[in-house]
Amino acid sequence: MKDDIIYLVLLGSCIGFGQFYRKFSDPEQKKLIGTGFGLLVVLSVSGFHMLHMLFCYLVSALLIIYVSRKVCHLACFGFMFGYLFFFRSIAWLGYDAPPGHTNMIQMILTLKLVGLAFEVNSAFTKSLEKATDKPTLSEADRALLKVDMLDIFHYSFNYVGVLTGPYITFKTYRDAIYLPFSGKADCIGATVEKLKVIPLYAALFLLVSYIWPLQYATSAEFYEERSFVYRLMYVWPTFFIFRMRIYTGILLSECVCTMAGVGAYPAICASKPGHGPSKEDYATLDTSGEMEYSFETVRNIDVINTERCWTFREAMKYWNMCVQYWMAMYVYKRFPSKKYRTLVTLAVSAIWHGVYAGYYFCICGAPFYLPIEDLYIKLFIKDATGQRRTVLNVLCWISKFFAFSYLGIAFLLLTVDKIWYYYSSVYYFGYVLWIVLYVVGVMIAKQRKAHAKRGARSQTDTSTSSTTTIKQD
C-alpha cells in the first residue's frame, strides 16, 4: 500500500502539473519544462538508480543516430531488452534492487527508445522509395531522419508517461510540442470525465482486497482448512482486485496525458490507440473554427468493453491498448515467421513485464486457451440465434473470466513454487478442463464433418440414381 500511495501522489502531481505545462506555447520552453519535471519525477522515485535510465538513453541514442538505419532498430531492441533483464537481475548479483516504480520507468523507457528506433527505420525505408508525383516523406518522417541526441533526451524523459505510460510514439510527442491541438482541445473536460469513475474502481479495489487479500492464498490456513471449491473460486476475487487496481492506475496515467494535451487530435483524424491519426495530412488542418477533439491516441484501456465483451480474444484487444500497439507494430508484424508470430509476441510481452515465472505462466498460457474458445464459438455460438445465443454467450463470458482469473493467479503469485503449490492444490483443474474441452470439441467437429460428408455423398448417390433411372426410361 505504501508503493500505491507514492504512485498515486506522483500521478496526482503529474496531472496537476499539466494545467501549468499546457500554457507554454513556445516549443523549446515546452521541451525544457516537460523534461525538467520528468527528470524530477524519475529522481524522486529512483535516486541513484536513475543512472540506469541515463545510461540506456545514452547507448540507445548513439545506436539510433550512428548505427546503420537498416539495423539500428534491431540493435536497440537487443540492447534495451538485454539491459532490462540485467536491470531486474542485479539483486541476484548482490546489489540493491531498484524500487518497484523505477522498474515501471525502465519498462516504459524500453518501449519508447526501441519504438523510436523502429520509427527511424521506417522513415529511412520510406526515404529509399522513389517519389512519383508527390513527396514520399511527411514532415514527421523528415524529423525522424534528423533526430539528434537532445531530441531523444527530451522524448525519453518528458514527464508525460515517464512513470507508467501510456506508450506514445515520438511522432505523437512531437505533435504535442509543435502542433496547436493541445491548446484547442477540452483537456480539463476530458480529464474530469476519466476522473469521475476512478473513485469507484479504487473503492472496489480496497473493499475486495480487505475481504479476500491475495496474501491469504499463500497462507497455511488457505491450503489446510479451506475446501477445494473455495481454493478454486478464490481466483475470481484476486483477479477482480487486480483489474480494479489496473483500471485505477491506467486511467490516472491517461489523465496525465489529457491534462497536458498530449494525444489530442481533431476527431476527423480518426486516431487509434498508440498509433495516432489515421490520416497523413492532419498537420495542415485549419483549426481556427469549432472542431471536436479526441484523445483516442492515448486511450490505453476500454474498461466497459473489457468487462462486457463475450470472449477472451476480444477482451485482450481492450486491455493496455497502447502497449499492444507497440507489440503488434514492432514484434508481431516484423517477425519473419508467420507461424510463430503470436507466440513470440506474447513471449516478448512476458519478458517486458518481468523475470518472474508467473508472467510466463499467465501471458504465454493465452495462446493455448484461445484455440479452445475459437473452436467452441465455431461449433455452437456462431450459428446460434435468439435465447440460445444469449445463454451460450453468457457461458462464454463466464469461461472468459475464469480463464483470465485462473491464468492471472500465476501473474500475481509470481514464483514457481507458489504457483505450482496453488495449482496442485486445485488438481490443475483449469488445465485439465481445457484439455478435455479441446479433445471433446475436436471430436464433435470431426463427427460433424463426417456427417456432412455422408450427407453430401448420399445426396450425390440419390442424384446419380435419379439420372440413371431417367436415362433408362
mmCIF file of N, CA, C and O in Angstrom, residues 230-270:
data_model
loop_
_atom_site.group_PDB
_atom_site.id
_atom_site.type_symbol
_atom_site.label_atom_id
_atom_site.label_comp_id
_atom_site.label_asym_id
_atom_site.label_seq_id
_atom_site.Cartn_x
_atom_site.Cartn_y
_atom_site.Cartn_z
ATOM 1 N N TYR A 230 -13.452 -23.738 -2.555
ATOM 2 C CA TYR A 230 -13.083 -22.396 -2.070
ATOM 3 C C TYR A 230 -11.762 -21.962 -2.686
ATOM 4 O O TYR A 230 -11.626 -20.819 -3.163
ATOM 5 N N ARG A 231 -10.772 -22.858 -2.701
ATOM 6 C CA ARG A 231 -9.465 -22.508 -3.261
ATOM 7 C C ARG A 231 -9.582 -22.213 -4.756
ATOM 8 O O ARG A 231 -8.949 -21.286 -5.271
ATOM 9 N N LEU A 232 -10.383 -23.014 -5.458
ATOM 10 C CA LEU A 232 -10.537 -22.805 -6.893
ATOM 11 C C LEU A 232 -11.236 -21.475 -7.179
ATOM 12 O O LEU A 232 -10.823 -20.720 -8.064
ATOM 13 N N MET A 233 -12.284 -21.174 -6.433
ATOM 14 C CA MET A 233 -13.048 -19.948 -6.663
ATOM 15 C C MET A 233 -12.308 -18.692 -6.203
ATOM 16 O O MET A 233 -12.696 -17.574 -6.557
ATOM 17 N N TYR A 234 -11.246 -18.867 -5.425
ATOM 18 C CA TYR A 234 -10.514 -17.701 -4.901
ATOM 19 C C TYR A 234 -9.843 -16.906 -6.026
ATOM 20 O O TYR A 234 -9.492 -15.740 -5.847
ATOM 21 N N VAL A 235 -9.663 -17.535 -7.193
ATOM 22 C CA VAL A 235 -9.046 -16.802 -8.303
ATOM 23 C C VAL A 235 -9.943 -15.672 -8.788
ATOM 24 O O VAL A 235 -9.451 -14.683 -9.349
ATOM 25 N N TRP A 236 -11.257 -15.778 -8.587
ATOM 26 C CA TRP A 236 -12.178 -14.736 -9.061
ATOM 27 C C TRP A 236 -11.966 -13.407 -8.327
ATOM 28 O O TRP A 236 -11.762 -12.382 -8.973
ATOM 29 N N PRO A 237 -12.015 -13.382 -6.967
ATOM 30 C CA PRO A 237 -11.785 -12.091 -6.301
ATOM 31 C C PRO A 237 -10.370 -11.559 -6.480
ATOM 32 O O PRO A 237 -10.175 -10.340 -6.572
ATOM 33 N N THR A 238 -9.365 -12.445 -6.556
ATOM 34 C CA THR A 238 -7.997 -11.945 -6.718
ATOM 35 C C THR A 238 -7.809 -11.271 -8.070
ATOM 36 O O THR A 238 -7.151 -10.233 -8.169
ATOM 37 N N PHE A 239 -8.417 -11.843 -9.111
ATOM 38 C CA PHE A 239 -8.301 -11.192 -10.419
ATOM 39 C C PHE A 239 -9.171 -9.943 -10.486
ATOM 40 O O PHE A 239 -8.830 -8.988 -11.186
ATOM 41 N N PHE A 240 -10.280 -9.922 -9.767
ATOM 42 C CA PHE A 240 -11.097 -8.706 -9.691
ATOM 43 C C PHE A 240 -10.298 -7.574 -9.049
ATOM 44 O O PHE A 240 -10.312 -6.434 -9.527
ATOM 45 N N ILE A 241 -9.582 -7.879 -7.975
ATOM 46 C CA ILE A 241 -8.724 -6.884 -7.308
ATOM 47 C C ILE A 241 -7.677 -6.365 -8.289
ATOM 48 O O ILE A 241 -7.425 -5.156 -8.381
ATOM 49 N N PHE A 242 -7.067 -7.292 -9.009
ATOM 50 C CA PHE A 242 -6.041 -6.916 -9.984
ATOM 51 C C PHE A 242 -6.616 -5.981 -11.043
ATOM 52 O O PHE A 242 -6.005 -4.979 -11.404
ATOM 53 N N ARG A 243 -7.824 -6.306 -11.541
ATOM 54 C CA ARG A 243 -8.450 -5.461 -12.565
ATOM 55 C C ARG A 243 -8.730 -4.062 -12.032
ATOM 56 O O ARG A 243 -8.455 -3.064 -12.701
ATOM 57 N N MET A 244 -9.286 -3.970 -10.839
ATOM 58 C CA MET A 244 -9.609 -2.651 -10.286
ATOM 59 C C MET A 244 -8.343 -1.822 -10.070
ATOM 60 O O MET A 244 -8.339 -0.604 -10.289
ATOM 61 N N ARG A 245 -7.295 -2.469 -9.663
ATOM 62 C CA ARG A 245 -6.022 -1.768 -9.462
ATOM 63 C C ARG A 245 -5.466 -1.259 -10.786
ATOM 64 O O ARG A 245 -5.013 -0.113 -10.896
ATOM 65 N N ILE A 246 -5.524 -2.110 -11.800
ATOM 66 C CA ILE A 246 -5.030 -1.731 -13.122
ATOM 67 C C ILE A 246 -5.892 -0.633 -13.727
ATOM 68 O O ILE A 246 -5.376 0.336 -14.314
ATOM 69 N N TYR A 247 -7.217 -0.763 -13.590
ATOM 70 C CA TYR A 247 -8.101 0.269 -14.130
ATOM 71 C C TYR A 247 -7.784 1.630 -13.505
ATOM 72 O O TYR A 247 -7.726 2.654 -14.196
ATOM 73 N N THR A 248 -7.596 1.638 -12.198
ATOM 74 C CA THR A 248 -7.299 2.896 -11.496
ATOM 75 C C THR A 248 -5.990 3.491 -11.990
ATOM 76 O O THR A 248 -5.920 4.684 -12.324
ATOM 77 N N GLY A 249 -4.948 2.673 -12.051
ATOM 78 C CA GLY A 249 -3.632 3.169 -12.449
ATOM 79 C C GLY A 249 -3.590 3.634 -13.893
ATOM 80 O O GLY A 249 -3.049 4.708 -14.198
ATOM 81 N N ILE A 250 -4.173 2.850 -14.792
ATOM 82 C CA ILE A 250 -4.118 3.202 -16.211
ATOM 83 C C ILE A 250 -4.932 4.456 -16.505
ATOM 84 O O ILE A 250 -4.498 5.334 -17.263
ATOM 85 N N LEU A 251 -6.113 4.574 -15.894
ATOM 86 C CA LEU A 251 -6.927 5.773 -16.132
ATOM 87 C C LEU A 251 -6.246 7.022 -15.584
ATOM 88 O O LEU A 251 -6.313 8.102 -16.181
ATOM 89 N N LEU A 252 -5.575 6.895 -14.435
ATOM 90 C CA LEU A 252 -4.826 8.040 -13.902
ATOM 91 C C LEU A 252 -3.681 8.429 -14.835
ATOM 92 O O LEU A 252 -3.421 9.617 -15.046
ATOM 93 N N SER A 253 -3.010 7.430 -15.394
ATOM 94 C CA SER A 253 -1.918 7.734 -16.320
ATOM 95 C C SER A 253 -2.457 8.359 -17.612
ATOM 96 O O SER A 253 -1.793 9.222 -18.205
ATOM 97 N N GLU A 254 -3.658 7.963 -18.028
ATOM 98 C CA GLU A 254 -4.282 8.630 -19.169
ATOM 99 C C GLU A 254 -4.600 10.088 -18.833
ATOM 100 O O GLU A 254 -4.485 10.972 -19.691
ATOM 101 N N CYS A 255 -4.997 10.342 -17.595
ATOM 102 C CA CYS A 255 -5.310 11.717 -17.163
ATOM 103 C C CYS A 255 -4.086 12.630 -17.237
ATOM 104 O O CYS A 255 -4.221 13.833 -17.494
ATOM 105 N N VAL A 256 -2.912 12.063 -16.994
ATOM 106 C CA VAL A 256 -1.682 12.855 -17.133
ATOM 107 C C VAL A 256 -1.566 13.361 -18.572
ATOM 108 O O VAL A 256 -1.238 14.532 -18.817
ATOM 109 N N CYS A 257 -1.862 12.495 -19.529
ATOM 110 C CA CYS A 257 -1.795 12.870 -20.953
ATOM 111 C C CYS A 257 -2.863 13.892 -21.314
ATOM 112 O O CYS A 257 -2.576 14.906 -21.963
ATOM 113 N N THR A 258 -4.106 13.619 -20.920
ATOM 114 C CA THR A 258 -5.193 14.505 -21.314
ATOM 115 C C THR A 258 -5.032 15.893 -20.710
ATOM 116 O O THR A 258 -5.307 16.900 -21.357
ATOM 117 N N MET A 259 -4.560 15.967 -19.465
ATOM 118 C CA MET A 259 -4.388 17.274 -18.830
ATOM 119 C C MET A 259 -3.254 18.058 -19.485
ATOM 120 O O MET A 259 -3.304 19.297 -19.564
ATOM 121 N N ALA A 260 -2.256 17.359 -19.987
ATOM 122 C CA ALA A 260 -1.132 18.020 -20.659
ATOM 123 C C ALA A 260 -1.433 18.307 -22.118
ATOM 124 O O ALA A 260 -0.672 19.020 -22.784
ATOM 125 N N GLY A 261 -2.530 17.752 -22.641
ATOM 126 C CA GLY A 261 -2.875 17.944 -24.052
ATOM 127 C C GLY A 261 -2.136 17.018 -24.994
ATOM 128 O O GLY A 261 -2.225 17.180 -26.216
ATOM 129 N N VAL A 262 -1.414 16.045 -24.448
ATOM 130 C CA VAL A 262 -0.683 15.094 -25.288
ATOM 131 C C VAL A 262 -1.660 14.052 -25.833
ATOM 132 O O VAL A 262 -2.444 13.475 -25.081
ATOM 133 N N GLY A 263 -1.603 13.830 -27.132
ATOM 134 C CA GLY A 263 -2.502 12.878 -27.757
ATOM 135 C C GLY A 263 -3.808 13.490 -28.229
ATOM 136 O O GLY A 263 -4.697 12.773 -28.695
ATOM 137 N N ALA A 264 -3.941 14.809 -28.115
ATOM 138 C CA ALA A 264 -5.153 15.491 -28.588
ATOM 139 C C ALA A 264 -5.066 15.708 -30.097
ATOM 140 O O ALA A 264 -4.096 16.307 -30.585
ATOM 141 N N TYR A 265 -6.049 15.207 -30.807
ATOM 142 C CA TYR A 265 -6.135 15.392 -32.257
ATOM 143 C C TYR A 265 -7.594 15.664 -32.639
ATOM 144 O O TYR A 265 -8.513 15.196 -31.937
ATOM 145 N N PRO A 266 -7.818 16.377 -33.721
ATOM 146 C CA PRO A 266 -9.194 16.535 -34.204
ATOM 147 C C PRO A 266 -9.844 15.171 -34.434
ATOM 148 O O PRO A 266 -9.191 14.237 -34.914
ATOM 149 N N ALA A 267 -11.118 15.055 -34.082
ATOM 150 C CA ALA A 267 -11.817 13.771 -34.197
ATOM 151 C C ALA A 267 -11.821 13.254 -35.630
ATOM 152 O O ALA A 267 -11.822 12.036 -35.851
ATOM 153 N N ILE A 268 -11.806 14.157 -36.602
ATOM 154 C CA ILE A 268 -11.838 13.731 -38.008
ATOM 155 C C ILE A 268 -10.549 13.022 -38.428
ATOM 156 O O ILE A 268 -10.488 12.409 -39.492
ATOM 157 N N CYS A 269 -9.517 13.078 -37.602
ATOM 158 C CA CYS A 269 -8.257 12.381 -37.912
ATOM 159 C C CYS A 269 -8.363 10.873 -37.683
ATOM 160 O O CYS A 269 -7.452 10.133 -38.066
ATOM 161 N N ALA A 270 -9.453 10.446 -37.018
ATOM 162 C CA ALA A 270 -9.672 9.006 -36.760
ATOM 163 C C ALA A 270 -8.461 8.376 -36.078
ATOM 164 O O ALA A 270 -7.877 7.406 -36.577
#
